[in-house]
Short mmCIF file of N, CA and C in Angstrom, two decimals:
data_model
loop_
_atom_site.label_atom_id
_atom_site.label_comp_id
_atom_site.label_asym_id
_atom_site.label_seq_id
_atom_site.Cartn_x
_atom_site.Cartn_y
_atom_site.Cartn_z
N LEU A 1 0.83 -1.19 0.00
CA LEU A 1 0.00 0.00 0.00
C LEU A 1 0.87 1.26 0.00
N ASN A 2 1.96 1.22 0.77
CA ASN A 2 2.88 2.36 0.80
C ASN A 2 3.48 2.59 -0.59
N GLU A 3 3.88 1.51 -1.28
CA GLU A 3 4.42 1.61 -2.64
C GLU A 3 3.39 2.23 -3.57
N GLN A 4 2.14 1.83 -3.44
CA GLN A 4 1.07 2.35 -4.29
C GLN A 4 0.86 3.85 -4.03
N ASN A 5 0.91 4.27 -2.79
CA ASN A 5 0.74 5.68 -2.47
C ASN A 5 1.89 6.53 -3.01
N GLN A 6 3.11 6.00 -2.99
CA GLN A 6 4.26 6.74 -3.49
C GLN A 6 4.32 6.77 -5.01
N ASN A 7 3.76 5.77 -5.67
CA ASN A 7 3.86 5.64 -7.12
C ASN A 7 2.48 5.54 -7.76
N THR A 8 1.61 6.45 -7.40
CA THR A 8 0.27 6.47 -7.95
C THR A 8 0.35 6.69 -9.45
N PRO A 9 -0.34 5.84 -10.23
CA PRO A 9 -0.34 6.05 -11.69
C PRO A 9 -0.86 7.44 -12.04
N GLU A 10 -0.26 8.03 -13.03
CA GLU A 10 -0.59 9.39 -13.42
C GLU A 10 -2.08 9.56 -13.73
N HIS A 11 -2.69 8.57 -14.37
CA HIS A 11 -4.11 8.70 -14.74
C HIS A 11 -5.03 8.70 -13.52
N ASN A 12 -4.50 8.35 -12.34
CA ASN A 12 -5.31 8.38 -11.11
C ASN A 12 -5.17 9.69 -10.34
N VAL A 13 -4.36 10.60 -10.82
CA VAL A 13 -4.16 11.88 -10.15
C VAL A 13 -5.06 12.92 -10.83
N GLU A 14 -6.14 13.26 -10.17
CA GLU A 14 -7.17 14.14 -10.74
C GLU A 14 -6.61 15.51 -11.16
N LEU A 15 -5.73 16.08 -10.36
CA LEU A 15 -5.21 17.42 -10.67
C LEU A 15 -4.42 17.44 -11.98
N LEU A 16 -3.77 16.35 -12.33
CA LEU A 16 -3.01 16.31 -13.58
C LEU A 16 -3.91 16.39 -14.80
N LYS A 17 -5.16 16.02 -14.63
CA LYS A 17 -6.12 16.11 -15.74
C LYS A 17 -6.51 17.55 -16.03
N LEU A 18 -6.23 18.45 -15.09
CA LEU A 18 -6.62 19.84 -15.23
C LEU A 18 -5.54 20.73 -15.83
N ILE A 19 -4.31 20.24 -15.92
CA ILE A 19 -3.22 21.08 -16.44
C ILE A 19 -3.07 20.86 -17.95
N SER A 20 -2.43 21.80 -18.59
CA SER A 20 -2.25 21.74 -20.05
C SER A 20 -1.30 20.60 -20.41
N ASP A 21 -1.42 20.16 -21.66
CA ASP A 21 -0.54 19.11 -22.15
C ASP A 21 0.92 19.59 -22.15
N GLN A 22 1.13 20.87 -22.45
CA GLN A 22 2.48 21.42 -22.45
C GLN A 22 3.11 21.37 -21.06
N LEU A 23 2.33 21.69 -20.03
CA LEU A 23 2.85 21.62 -18.66
C LEU A 23 3.09 20.17 -18.26
N ARG A 24 2.20 19.26 -18.66
CA ARG A 24 2.39 17.84 -18.37
C ARG A 24 3.66 17.33 -19.06
N ALA A 25 3.93 17.81 -20.28
CA ALA A 25 5.16 17.44 -20.98
C ALA A 25 6.40 17.92 -20.22
N GLU A 26 6.32 19.12 -19.67
CA GLU A 26 7.44 19.66 -18.88
C GLU A 26 7.67 18.82 -17.62
N ILE A 27 6.58 18.42 -16.98
CA ILE A 27 6.70 17.57 -15.79
C ILE A 27 7.36 16.24 -16.16
N HIS A 28 6.91 15.64 -17.26
CA HIS A 28 7.51 14.37 -17.70
C HIS A 28 9.01 14.53 -17.96
N PHE A 29 9.39 15.63 -18.59
CA PHE A 29 10.81 15.86 -18.86
C PHE A 29 11.59 15.97 -17.56
N GLU A 30 11.07 16.71 -16.60
CA GLU A 30 11.77 16.88 -15.31
C GLU A 30 11.88 15.57 -14.54
N VAL A 31 10.89 14.70 -14.67
CA VAL A 31 10.91 13.42 -13.95
C VAL A 31 11.80 12.40 -14.66
N TYR A 32 11.65 12.28 -15.97
CA TYR A 32 12.31 11.18 -16.70
C TYR A 32 13.70 11.51 -17.24
N SER A 33 13.96 12.78 -17.60
CA SER A 33 15.24 13.07 -18.24
C SER A 33 16.46 12.78 -17.37
N PRO A 34 16.45 13.03 -16.06
CA PRO A 34 17.65 12.68 -15.28
C PRO A 34 18.00 11.19 -15.36
N ILE A 35 16.98 10.34 -15.40
CA ILE A 35 17.23 8.90 -15.52
C ILE A 35 17.76 8.59 -16.91
N LEU A 36 17.12 9.12 -17.95
CA LEU A 36 17.56 8.86 -19.32
C LEU A 36 18.98 9.38 -19.55
N MET A 37 19.29 10.56 -19.00
CA MET A 37 20.61 11.15 -19.24
C MET A 37 21.74 10.42 -18.50
N SER A 38 21.39 9.45 -17.68
CA SER A 38 22.45 8.63 -17.08
C SER A 38 23.07 7.70 -18.13
N HIS A 39 22.39 7.56 -19.27
CA HIS A 39 22.94 6.77 -20.38
C HIS A 39 23.72 7.70 -21.30
N PRO A 40 24.91 7.33 -21.73
CA PRO A 40 25.74 8.24 -22.55
C PRO A 40 25.05 8.75 -23.82
N PHE A 41 24.30 7.89 -24.51
CA PHE A 41 23.63 8.36 -25.73
C PHE A 41 22.62 9.46 -25.42
N PHE A 42 21.74 9.21 -24.45
CA PHE A 42 20.71 10.20 -24.14
C PHE A 42 21.31 11.47 -23.56
N ASN A 43 22.41 11.36 -22.85
CA ASN A 43 23.10 12.54 -22.34
C ASN A 43 23.57 13.41 -23.50
N PHE A 44 24.19 12.78 -24.50
CA PHE A 44 24.64 13.51 -25.69
C PHE A 44 23.45 14.03 -26.49
N PHE A 45 22.47 13.16 -26.73
CA PHE A 45 21.33 13.51 -27.57
C PHE A 45 20.55 14.69 -27.00
N THR A 46 20.48 14.81 -25.68
CA THR A 46 19.80 15.94 -25.05
C THR A 46 20.50 17.25 -25.41
N SER A 47 21.82 17.21 -25.53
CA SER A 47 22.56 18.43 -25.85
C SER A 47 22.41 18.84 -27.31
N VAL A 48 22.07 17.91 -28.20
CA VAL A 48 21.96 18.26 -29.62
C VAL A 48 20.52 18.28 -30.12
N ASN A 49 19.60 17.65 -29.41
CA ASN A 49 18.21 17.63 -29.86
C ASN A 49 17.26 17.57 -28.66
N LEU A 50 17.22 18.65 -27.93
CA LEU A 50 16.40 18.75 -26.74
C LEU A 50 14.91 18.55 -27.05
N VAL A 51 14.45 19.06 -28.18
CA VAL A 51 13.04 18.92 -28.55
C VAL A 51 12.65 17.45 -28.64
N CYS A 52 13.49 16.67 -29.27
CA CYS A 52 13.21 15.24 -29.42
C CYS A 52 13.19 14.54 -28.07
N VAL A 53 14.15 14.85 -27.22
CA VAL A 53 14.20 14.21 -25.90
C VAL A 53 12.98 14.59 -25.07
N ARG A 54 12.53 15.82 -25.18
CA ARG A 54 11.31 16.24 -24.47
C ARG A 54 10.11 15.41 -24.95
N LEU A 55 10.01 15.19 -26.26
CA LEU A 55 8.91 14.38 -26.79
C LEU A 55 9.01 12.93 -26.33
N VAL A 56 10.23 12.40 -26.31
CA VAL A 56 10.44 11.03 -25.84
C VAL A 56 9.99 10.92 -24.38
N CYS A 57 10.40 11.87 -23.55
CA CYS A 57 10.01 11.84 -22.14
C CYS A 57 8.50 11.93 -21.98
N HIS A 58 7.87 12.71 -22.82
CA HIS A 58 6.42 12.94 -22.69
C HIS A 58 5.59 11.78 -23.24
N GLN A 59 6.04 11.18 -24.34
CA GLN A 59 5.17 10.21 -25.01
C GLN A 59 5.76 8.81 -25.17
N ALA A 60 7.04 8.63 -24.92
CA ALA A 60 7.62 7.30 -25.14
C ALA A 60 8.09 6.61 -23.87
N VAL A 61 8.15 7.33 -22.75
CA VAL A 61 8.61 6.72 -21.50
C VAL A 61 7.39 6.25 -20.70
N VAL A 62 7.48 5.01 -20.25
CA VAL A 62 6.39 4.45 -19.44
C VAL A 62 6.97 3.89 -18.14
N PRO A 63 6.30 4.17 -17.02
CA PRO A 63 6.74 3.55 -15.76
C PRO A 63 6.33 2.08 -15.73
N VAL A 64 7.20 1.26 -15.17
CA VAL A 64 6.94 -0.18 -15.05
C VAL A 64 7.16 -0.57 -13.59
N SER A 65 6.16 -1.21 -13.00
CA SER A 65 6.28 -1.71 -11.63
C SER A 65 6.28 -3.23 -11.65
N LEU A 66 7.22 -3.81 -10.92
CA LEU A 66 7.30 -5.27 -10.82
C LEU A 66 7.25 -5.68 -9.36
N SER A 67 6.57 -6.76 -9.08
CA SER A 67 6.57 -7.36 -7.75
C SER A 67 7.63 -8.46 -7.71
N GLN A 68 8.03 -8.83 -6.52
CA GLN A 68 9.03 -9.88 -6.38
C GLN A 68 8.58 -11.13 -7.15
N GLY A 69 9.48 -11.64 -7.98
CA GLY A 69 9.20 -12.84 -8.76
C GLY A 69 8.63 -12.58 -10.15
N ASP A 70 8.21 -11.32 -10.42
CA ASP A 70 7.70 -11.01 -11.76
C ASP A 70 8.82 -11.10 -12.79
N VAL A 71 8.47 -11.60 -13.96
CA VAL A 71 9.41 -11.71 -15.08
C VAL A 71 9.12 -10.58 -16.05
N LEU A 72 10.12 -9.74 -16.33
CA LEU A 72 9.96 -8.64 -17.27
C LEU A 72 10.02 -9.16 -18.70
N PHE A 73 11.00 -10.04 -18.96
CA PHE A 73 11.07 -10.71 -20.26
C PHE A 73 11.78 -12.03 -20.07
N SER A 74 11.56 -12.93 -21.03
CA SER A 74 12.12 -14.28 -20.96
C SER A 74 13.12 -14.52 -22.08
N GLU A 75 14.02 -15.44 -21.84
CA GLU A 75 15.01 -15.83 -22.83
C GLU A 75 14.32 -16.26 -24.12
N PHE A 76 14.79 -15.76 -25.24
CA PHE A 76 14.30 -16.03 -26.60
C PHE A 76 12.96 -15.38 -26.90
N GLU A 77 12.50 -14.50 -26.04
CA GLU A 77 11.25 -13.78 -26.28
C GLU A 77 11.49 -12.65 -27.27
N VAL A 78 10.59 -12.51 -28.24
CA VAL A 78 10.60 -11.37 -29.14
C VAL A 78 9.57 -10.38 -28.57
N PRO A 79 10.02 -9.22 -28.12
CA PRO A 79 9.08 -8.30 -27.48
C PRO A 79 8.04 -7.78 -28.47
N GLN A 80 6.77 -7.81 -28.07
CA GLN A 80 5.71 -7.26 -28.91
C GLN A 80 5.80 -5.75 -28.99
N VAL A 81 6.13 -5.12 -27.86
CA VAL A 81 6.36 -3.68 -27.81
C VAL A 81 7.77 -3.51 -27.27
N PRO A 82 8.77 -3.44 -28.17
CA PRO A 82 10.16 -3.37 -27.70
C PRO A 82 10.43 -2.12 -26.87
N LYS A 83 11.15 -2.33 -25.77
CA LYS A 83 11.49 -1.22 -24.88
C LYS A 83 12.90 -1.40 -24.33
N MET A 84 13.57 -0.27 -24.14
CA MET A 84 14.79 -0.21 -23.36
C MET A 84 14.35 0.15 -21.94
N PHE A 85 15.00 -0.44 -20.93
CA PHE A 85 14.59 -0.21 -19.55
C PHE A 85 15.70 0.43 -18.73
N PHE A 86 15.26 1.30 -17.82
CA PHE A 86 16.14 1.97 -16.87
C PHE A 86 15.65 1.62 -15.47
N PRO A 87 16.38 0.80 -14.71
CA PRO A 87 15.95 0.52 -13.33
C PRO A 87 16.01 1.79 -12.48
N VAL A 88 14.97 2.02 -11.70
CA VAL A 88 14.89 3.18 -10.82
C VAL A 88 15.15 2.76 -9.38
N ASN A 89 14.48 1.70 -8.94
CA ASN A 89 14.75 1.16 -7.61
C ASN A 89 14.36 -0.31 -7.59
N GLY A 90 14.78 -0.99 -6.54
CA GLY A 90 14.53 -2.42 -6.43
C GLY A 90 15.74 -3.22 -6.84
N SER A 91 15.52 -4.48 -7.16
CA SER A 91 16.61 -5.37 -7.54
C SER A 91 16.10 -6.36 -8.58
N LEU A 92 16.92 -6.58 -9.59
CA LEU A 92 16.56 -7.46 -10.69
C LEU A 92 17.66 -8.49 -10.90
N SER A 93 17.27 -9.65 -11.41
CA SER A 93 18.21 -10.71 -11.67
C SER A 93 18.10 -11.14 -13.13
N TYR A 94 19.25 -11.19 -13.82
CA TYR A 94 19.29 -11.60 -15.22
C TYR A 94 19.92 -12.98 -15.30
N THR A 95 19.22 -13.92 -15.92
CA THR A 95 19.70 -15.29 -16.02
C THR A 95 19.76 -15.69 -17.49
N LYS A 96 20.88 -16.29 -17.87
CA LYS A 96 21.06 -16.74 -19.25
C LYS A 96 21.60 -18.16 -19.24
N HIS A 97 21.00 -19.01 -20.06
CA HIS A 97 21.46 -20.38 -20.20
C HIS A 97 22.34 -20.46 -21.45
N SER A 98 23.42 -21.21 -21.36
CA SER A 98 24.31 -21.33 -22.51
C SER A 98 24.14 -22.70 -23.17
N ALA A 99 24.76 -22.87 -24.32
CA ALA A 99 24.64 -24.12 -25.09
C ALA A 99 25.16 -25.32 -24.32
N ASP A 100 26.12 -25.11 -23.40
CA ASP A 100 26.67 -26.24 -22.65
C ASP A 100 25.91 -26.49 -21.34
N SER A 101 24.68 -25.97 -21.26
CA SER A 101 23.77 -26.17 -20.12
C SER A 101 24.20 -25.46 -18.85
N THR A 102 25.14 -24.54 -18.92
CA THR A 102 25.50 -23.76 -17.74
C THR A 102 24.58 -22.53 -17.68
N THR A 103 24.42 -22.03 -16.50
CA THR A 103 23.55 -20.87 -16.30
C THR A 103 24.38 -19.76 -15.68
N SER A 104 24.29 -18.57 -16.27
CA SER A 104 24.94 -17.42 -15.66
C SER A 104 23.86 -16.54 -15.06
N HIS A 105 24.20 -15.94 -13.93
CA HIS A 105 23.23 -15.18 -13.15
C HIS A 105 23.89 -13.87 -12.74
N VAL A 106 23.24 -12.75 -13.04
CA VAL A 106 23.80 -11.43 -12.75
C VAL A 106 22.74 -10.59 -12.04
N GLU A 107 23.14 -9.92 -10.96
CA GLU A 107 22.25 -8.98 -10.31
C GLU A 107 22.31 -7.66 -11.07
N VAL A 108 21.17 -7.10 -11.39
CA VAL A 108 21.08 -5.88 -12.17
C VAL A 108 20.65 -4.74 -11.25
N HIS A 109 21.44 -3.67 -11.23
CA HIS A 109 21.06 -2.52 -10.43
C HIS A 109 20.98 -1.30 -11.34
N ARG A 110 21.90 -0.41 -11.33
CA ARG A 110 21.86 0.82 -12.12
C ARG A 110 22.43 0.60 -13.53
N GLN A 111 21.90 -0.38 -14.22
CA GLN A 111 22.35 -0.66 -15.57
C GLN A 111 21.24 -0.37 -16.55
N PHE A 112 21.56 -0.41 -17.82
CA PHE A 112 20.59 -0.20 -18.87
C PHE A 112 20.22 -1.57 -19.41
N ILE A 113 18.95 -1.79 -19.66
CA ILE A 113 18.47 -3.11 -20.02
C ILE A 113 17.83 -3.07 -21.40
N ALA A 114 18.23 -3.98 -22.26
CA ALA A 114 17.65 -4.17 -23.60
C ALA A 114 17.79 -2.94 -24.47
N GLU A 115 18.91 -2.26 -24.38
CA GLU A 115 19.15 -1.09 -25.23
C GLU A 115 19.06 -1.44 -26.70
N GLN A 116 19.41 -2.67 -27.06
CA GLN A 116 19.40 -3.10 -28.45
C GLN A 116 18.04 -2.88 -29.11
N CYS A 117 16.98 -2.92 -28.32
CA CYS A 117 15.63 -2.72 -28.86
C CYS A 117 15.47 -1.36 -29.54
N LEU A 118 16.27 -0.37 -29.13
CA LEU A 118 16.18 0.95 -29.76
C LEU A 118 16.76 0.96 -31.16
N TRP A 119 17.70 0.07 -31.43
CA TRP A 119 18.48 0.16 -32.66
C TRP A 119 18.21 -0.96 -33.66
N ALA A 120 17.66 -2.07 -33.19
CA ALA A 120 17.51 -3.23 -34.08
C ALA A 120 16.36 -4.12 -33.62
N TRP A 121 15.89 -4.96 -34.51
CA TRP A 121 14.93 -5.99 -34.14
C TRP A 121 15.65 -6.89 -33.15
N TRP A 122 14.99 -7.30 -32.07
CA TRP A 122 15.70 -7.94 -30.98
C TRP A 122 14.96 -9.15 -30.43
N ILE A 123 15.74 -10.18 -30.08
CA ILE A 123 15.25 -11.33 -29.33
C ILE A 123 16.02 -11.32 -28.01
N HIS A 124 15.29 -11.34 -26.88
CA HIS A 124 15.97 -11.31 -25.58
C HIS A 124 16.82 -12.56 -25.41
N GLN A 125 18.01 -12.38 -24.87
CA GLN A 125 18.98 -13.46 -24.74
C GLN A 125 18.99 -14.09 -23.35
N GLY A 126 18.16 -13.59 -22.46
CA GLY A 126 18.08 -14.12 -21.11
C GLY A 126 16.75 -13.75 -20.48
N THR A 127 16.59 -14.09 -19.21
CA THR A 127 15.36 -13.82 -18.48
C THR A 127 15.65 -12.81 -17.37
N LEU A 128 14.82 -11.78 -17.29
CA LEU A 128 14.98 -10.75 -16.26
C LEU A 128 13.83 -10.87 -15.27
N THR A 129 14.18 -11.07 -14.00
CA THR A 129 13.20 -11.30 -12.93
C THR A 129 13.44 -10.30 -11.80
N ALA A 130 12.36 -9.81 -11.23
CA ALA A 130 12.46 -8.91 -10.07
C ALA A 130 12.71 -9.76 -8.83
N THR A 131 13.76 -9.45 -8.07
CA THR A 131 14.06 -10.17 -6.84
C THR A 131 13.41 -9.50 -5.63
N CYS A 132 12.84 -8.31 -5.85
CA CYS A 132 12.03 -7.62 -4.85
C CYS A 132 11.16 -6.63 -5.62
N ASN A 133 10.28 -5.94 -4.95
CA ASN A 133 9.47 -4.94 -5.64
C ASN A 133 10.41 -3.93 -6.30
N SER A 134 10.17 -3.67 -7.58
CA SER A 134 11.08 -2.84 -8.36
C SER A 134 10.31 -1.90 -9.28
N ARG A 135 10.94 -0.76 -9.56
CA ARG A 135 10.39 0.19 -10.53
C ARG A 135 11.42 0.46 -11.60
N LEU A 136 10.93 0.57 -12.83
CA LEU A 136 11.77 0.87 -13.97
C LEU A 136 11.05 1.89 -14.83
N PHE A 137 11.79 2.54 -15.71
CA PHE A 137 11.20 3.34 -16.78
C PHE A 137 11.53 2.62 -18.07
N GLY A 138 10.55 2.48 -18.93
CA GLY A 138 10.77 1.86 -20.24
C GLY A 138 10.65 2.91 -21.33
N VAL A 139 11.54 2.84 -22.31
CA VAL A 139 11.47 3.73 -23.47
C VAL A 139 10.97 2.89 -24.64
N ASP A 140 9.78 3.23 -25.12
CA ASP A 140 9.18 2.52 -26.24
C ASP A 140 10.04 2.75 -27.49
N ALA A 141 10.57 1.68 -28.05
CA ALA A 141 11.51 1.78 -29.18
C ALA A 141 10.85 2.36 -30.43
N LYS A 142 9.62 2.00 -30.70
CA LYS A 142 8.95 2.52 -31.90
C LYS A 142 8.69 4.01 -31.77
N GLU A 143 8.22 4.44 -30.60
CA GLU A 143 7.99 5.87 -30.37
C GLU A 143 9.30 6.64 -30.44
N PHE A 144 10.33 6.10 -29.81
CA PHE A 144 11.64 6.76 -29.85
C PHE A 144 12.10 6.93 -31.30
N GLY A 145 12.01 5.86 -32.08
CA GLY A 145 12.43 5.91 -33.49
C GLY A 145 11.63 6.93 -34.28
N HIS A 146 10.33 6.97 -34.04
CA HIS A 146 9.48 7.93 -34.74
C HIS A 146 9.92 9.36 -34.44
N PHE A 147 10.13 9.68 -33.17
CA PHE A 147 10.53 11.05 -32.81
C PHE A 147 11.93 11.37 -33.33
N ALA A 148 12.84 10.41 -33.28
CA ALA A 148 14.21 10.64 -33.75
C ALA A 148 14.23 10.92 -35.25
N ILE A 149 13.35 10.29 -36.00
CA ILE A 149 13.30 10.51 -37.45
C ILE A 149 12.57 11.80 -37.80
N THR A 150 11.45 12.07 -37.14
CA THR A 150 10.61 13.21 -37.52
C THR A 150 11.05 14.53 -36.89
N HIS A 151 11.97 14.51 -35.95
CA HIS A 151 12.43 15.74 -35.29
C HIS A 151 13.94 15.87 -35.37
N ARG A 152 14.46 15.70 -36.55
CA ARG A 152 15.92 15.83 -36.76
C ARG A 152 16.31 17.31 -36.72
N THR A 153 17.54 17.55 -36.33
CA THR A 153 18.08 18.91 -36.32
C THR A 153 18.74 19.16 -37.68
N PRO A 154 19.04 20.42 -37.99
CA PRO A 154 19.74 20.71 -39.26
C PRO A 154 21.07 19.99 -39.40
N SER A 155 21.71 19.66 -38.26
CA SER A 155 22.99 18.97 -38.32
C SER A 155 22.82 17.43 -38.44
N GLY A 156 21.58 16.99 -38.52
CA GLY A 156 21.34 15.56 -38.77
C GLY A 156 21.02 14.74 -37.55
N TYR A 157 20.98 15.34 -36.37
CA TYR A 157 20.69 14.58 -35.15
C TYR A 157 19.22 14.51 -34.90
#
């Protein structure tokens, strides 16, 4: 219940329905951009195409909540809605099986997950599971690609 009170979905906050879309976009940028800019690409891209990053924050970033034991994606899964993920809090475990039947297991904390989805068609190579209640931000790859193509700068970014 405490987690729910701290992370109330935006559509459940009545006051947010009363503000302009432009102000809501600014709020999204202030909330999501610090997390996105922890990645070297987004840090650079913000400096050359701020308009695009603002649109990505407003329309392509989605909060994801996982409970302990939830699987975000499975090995060999082709994502229906490809996303890159940024862990915000909690703990995640990535497990990959190899051809020789060995299993590798990695604890995931402040890392970037499934970045490949932004750049190419992707099949997940392992399984990502929440080891406790966790929050992530996901960047929708199709939305990101759309904004990156339709909002290019004169210098090509």
